[in-house]
């Protein structure tokens, strides 16, 4: 049995998609299941010259032998889901828990019409907040009630636990980041539910005793989209000077850029129960590291950064991303 959860340690956009894709190809899971909020969270995975940006399909779809699942705690927009299923060609191996909440057109309209959500909070406008509110009120439909989803419905909790009982490898993929957790983030500038590892496990019906590893993904230069506190934020002029300019996968809004936040990293690692960490964007710390695949290829500046990050996090950094391609990564997990 092997169950690993991958979650974001800052405000989202940490590069979880690439980390999940890499681990999937290395560990060969039978199931990759998604927890989290819904289609307001995007994953971008680069394979060769092609870039995939998906919001509903687990980013681990790039590993062709895995069954893909969406856990019961996730909101499903049938329109987005069906479009992505055909876009990335996974119709024959993706399933949705019948208990997932459904995002209706009305939820999207309410999201966009709310000045509080769209202007003050900076909502993505995908309907997740109103849909989660209706779910709490017990008035929303579930995925099993949507005819278009009939061929995809399963009991994810049962399927995942059966795989673990058979000593198969399972990856649970989180969305967004710890800093916008409804319970632990910068409230009220947060998403509509918890985003921590505990929630990702619960979203998939996996008990805490079944989780072997929690990999928390941190970005060397954390980013944030939308409103809310960002204690290490730098000016746009400074980020441009450093050559850092990014845009959100879902909203396409320009991301705010900050410097490493050791205090937040430590707290995030604690709440998530981090067992090992991944650092992305080390080539932003020193461009000379771009494309490195061995730790010895890192410059002193990059190695010093990793050393400090490990002190802040309190756990080893075992995955270091050195560029956008899946091949541009240093994997130290075998050295634990």
Short mmCIF file of C-alpha atoms in Angstrom, two decimals, residues 107-268:
data_model
loop_
_atom_site.label_atom_id
_atom_site.label_comp_id
_atom_site.label_asym_id
_atom_site.label_seq_id
_atom_site.Cartn_x
_atom_site.Cartn_y
_atom_site.Cartn_z
CA UNK A 107 -24.05 29.52 -9.49
CA UNK A 108 -21.73 31.14 -12.03
CA UNK A 109 -24.14 34.04 -12.52
CA UNK A 110 -24.42 34.60 -8.75
CA UNK A 111 -20.65 34.44 -8.37
CA UNK A 112 -20.03 37.06 -11.04
CA UNK A 113 -22.91 39.30 -9.88
CA UNK A 114 -21.69 39.49 -6.28
CA UNK A 115 -19.61 42.61 -5.67
CA UNK A 116 -18.35 41.03 -2.46
CA UNK A 117 -17.04 37.94 -4.23
CA UNK A 118 -15.94 39.40 -7.55
CA UNK A 119 -14.50 42.72 -6.39
CA UNK A 120 -13.56 42.50 -2.71
CA UNK A 121 -12.49 38.84 -2.55
CA UNK A 122 -11.34 38.49 -6.16
CA UNK A 123 -13.31 35.33 -6.95
CA UNK A 124 -12.51 33.48 -10.17
CA UNK A 125 -16.20 33.67 -11.12
CA UNK A 126 -16.52 29.93 -11.75
CA UNK A 127 -19.47 29.45 -9.38
CA UNK A 128 -17.68 27.47 -6.70
CA UNK A 129 -18.62 29.68 -3.75
CA UNK A 130 -22.38 29.74 -4.45
CA UNK A 131 -22.31 26.02 -5.34
CA UNK A 132 -20.62 25.13 -2.05
CA UNK A 133 -23.12 27.35 -0.22
CA UNK A 134 -26.02 25.45 -1.81
CA UNK A 135 -24.33 22.18 -0.93
CA UNK A 136 -24.16 23.21 2.72
CA UNK A 137 -27.84 24.16 2.54
CA UNK A 138 -28.52 20.73 1.01
CA UNK A 139 -30.26 22.14 -2.03
CA UNK A 140 -27.71 21.39 -4.79
CA UNK A 141 -27.78 18.52 -7.24
CA UNK A 142 -25.17 15.78 -7.12
CA UNK A 143 -23.20 14.34 -10.03
CA UNK A 144 -25.35 11.19 -10.01
CA UNK A 145 -28.35 13.43 -10.86
CA UNK A 146 -26.79 14.70 -14.12
CA UNK A 147 -27.59 12.46 -17.16
CA UNK A 148 -24.53 13.68 -19.08
CA UNK A 149 -22.28 12.28 -16.34
CA UNK A 150 -23.98 8.88 -16.07
CA UNK A 151 -21.19 6.98 -17.79
CA UNK A 152 -18.54 8.38 -15.43
CA UNK A 153 -20.17 7.78 -12.04
CA UNK A 154 -18.48 5.61 -9.41
CA UNK A 155 -17.85 5.39 -5.67
CA UNK A 156 -14.36 6.91 -5.48
CA UNK A 157 -13.88 6.15 -1.79
CA UNK A 158 -14.59 2.47 -2.34
CA UNK A 159 -12.38 2.29 -5.43
CA UNK A 160 -9.43 4.06 -3.79
CA UNK A 161 -9.58 2.02 -0.58
CA UNK A 162 -9.87 -1.21 -2.56
CA UNK A 163 -6.70 -0.24 -4.46
CA UNK A 164 -4.90 0.41 -1.17
CA UNK A 165 -6.09 -2.94 0.19
CA UNK A 166 -4.48 -4.54 -2.88
CA UNK A 167 -1.13 -2.82 -2.18
CA UNK A 168 -1.46 -0.54 -5.19
CA UNK A 169 -0.03 2.97 -5.45
CA UNK A 170 -2.50 5.85 -5.10
CA UNK A 171 -1.84 9.56 -5.57
CA UNK A 172 -4.26 12.13 -4.13
CA UNK A 173 -3.91 15.45 -5.90
CA UNK A 174 -4.85 18.69 -4.18
CA UNK A 175 -5.77 22.02 -5.73
CA UNK A 176 -5.03 25.66 -5.02
CA UNK A 177 -2.84 26.41 -1.99
CA UNK A 178 -2.73 26.43 1.79
CA UNK A 179 -2.83 30.23 2.02
CA UNK A 180 -6.36 30.39 0.65
CA UNK A 181 -7.80 27.60 2.81
CA UNK A 182 -11.22 28.56 4.18
CA UNK A 183 -10.10 27.46 7.66
CA UNK A 184 -6.38 28.32 7.77
CA UNK A 185 -5.85 30.96 5.08
CA UNK A 186 -6.05 34.74 4.94
CA UNK A 187 -9.81 34.93 5.62
CA UNK A 188 -11.95 36.40 4.10
CA UNK A 189 -9.64 36.39 1.06
CA UNK A 190 -9.85 32.62 0.70
CA UNK A 191 -11.58 29.94 -1.35
CA UNK A 192 -14.83 28.23 -0.34
CA UNK A 193 -13.40 25.22 1.52
CA UNK A 194 -10.26 23.87 3.17
CA UNK A 195 -7.31 23.09 0.90
CA UNK A 196 -5.05 21.23 3.35
CA UNK A 197 -3.86 17.63 3.02
CA UNK A 198 -6.43 16.47 5.59
CA UNK A 199 -9.22 17.83 3.41
CA UNK A 200 -7.82 16.22 0.26
CA UNK A 201 -7.83 12.85 2.04
CA UNK A 202 -11.39 13.42 3.27
CA UNK A 203 -12.54 14.49 -0.20
CA UNK A 204 -11.52 11.07 -1.45
CA UNK A 205 -12.79 9.04 1.51
CA UNK A 206 -9.30 8.11 2.69
CA UNK A 207 -8.76 7.80 6.44
CA UNK A 208 -5.66 9.41 8.02
CA UNK A 209 -4.06 6.08 8.90
CA UNK A 210 -3.90 5.17 5.21
CA UNK A 211 -1.73 8.12 4.16
CA UNK A 212 1.99 7.37 3.83
CA UNK A 213 3.40 10.66 2.57
CA UNK A 214 2.36 14.28 2.25
CA UNK A 215 4.40 16.22 -0.28
CA UNK A 216 3.90 19.97 0.10
CA UNK A 217 4.89 21.99 -2.95
CA UNK A 218 6.45 25.40 -2.42
CA UNK A 219 7.46 27.99 -4.98
CA UNK A 220 10.84 29.71 -4.62
CA UNK A 221 9.04 32.96 -5.45
CA UNK A 222 5.46 32.52 -4.20
CA UNK A 223 2.64 34.09 -6.18
CA UNK A 224 -0.92 35.13 -5.50
CA UNK A 225 -3.85 35.92 -7.81
CA UNK A 226 -6.59 38.28 -6.64
CA UNK A 227 -6.96 40.21 -3.42
CA UNK A 228 -5.70 39.51 0.08
CA UNK A 229 -2.62 39.86 2.30
CA UNK A 230 0.75 38.92 0.84
CA UNK A 231 3.46 39.78 3.34
CA UNK A 232 6.46 39.20 1.06
CA UNK A 233 4.99 40.78 -2.08
CA UNK A 234 7.41 42.76 -4.23
CA UNK A 235 6.58 45.54 -6.66
CA UNK A 236 5.70 44.70 -10.24
CA UNK A 237 8.74 46.69 -11.30
CA UNK A 238 11.00 44.51 -9.16
CA UNK A 239 9.47 41.24 -10.39
CA UNK A 240 9.88 42.37 -13.99
CA UNK A 241 13.47 43.29 -13.23
CA UNK A 242 13.97 39.70 -12.05
CA UNK A 243 12.30 38.42 -15.21
CA UNK A 244 9.29 37.01 -13.36
CA UNK A 245 5.89 37.60 -14.94
CA UNK A 246 3.07 35.06 -14.60
CA UNK A 247 -0.64 34.79 -15.33
CA UNK A 248 -3.32 32.61 -13.73
CA UNK A 249 -4.36 29.40 -15.51
CA UNK A 250 -8.09 29.98 -14.94
CA UNK A 251 -8.50 33.77 -14.76
CA UNK A 252 -5.47 34.83 -16.84
CA UNK A 253 -5.01 37.64 -14.33
CA UNK A 254 -1.45 38.69 -13.66
CA UNK A 255 -0.04 37.03 -10.57
CA UNK A 256 1.42 39.03 -7.72
CA UNK A 257 5.00 37.98 -6.99
CA UNK A 258 6.69 37.67 -3.61
CA UNK A 259 9.89 36.47 -2.02
CA UNK A 260 10.30 33.26 -0.02
CA UNK A 261 8.22 33.25 3.17
CA UNK A 262 9.88 30.94 5.70
CA UNK A 263 7.34 31.62 8.42
CA UNK A 264 4.40 30.70 6.20
CA UNK A 265 6.25 27.65 4.86
CA UNK A 266 6.82 26.37 8.39
CA UNK A 267 3.18 26.85 9.41
CA UNK A 268 1.91 25.30 6.19
#
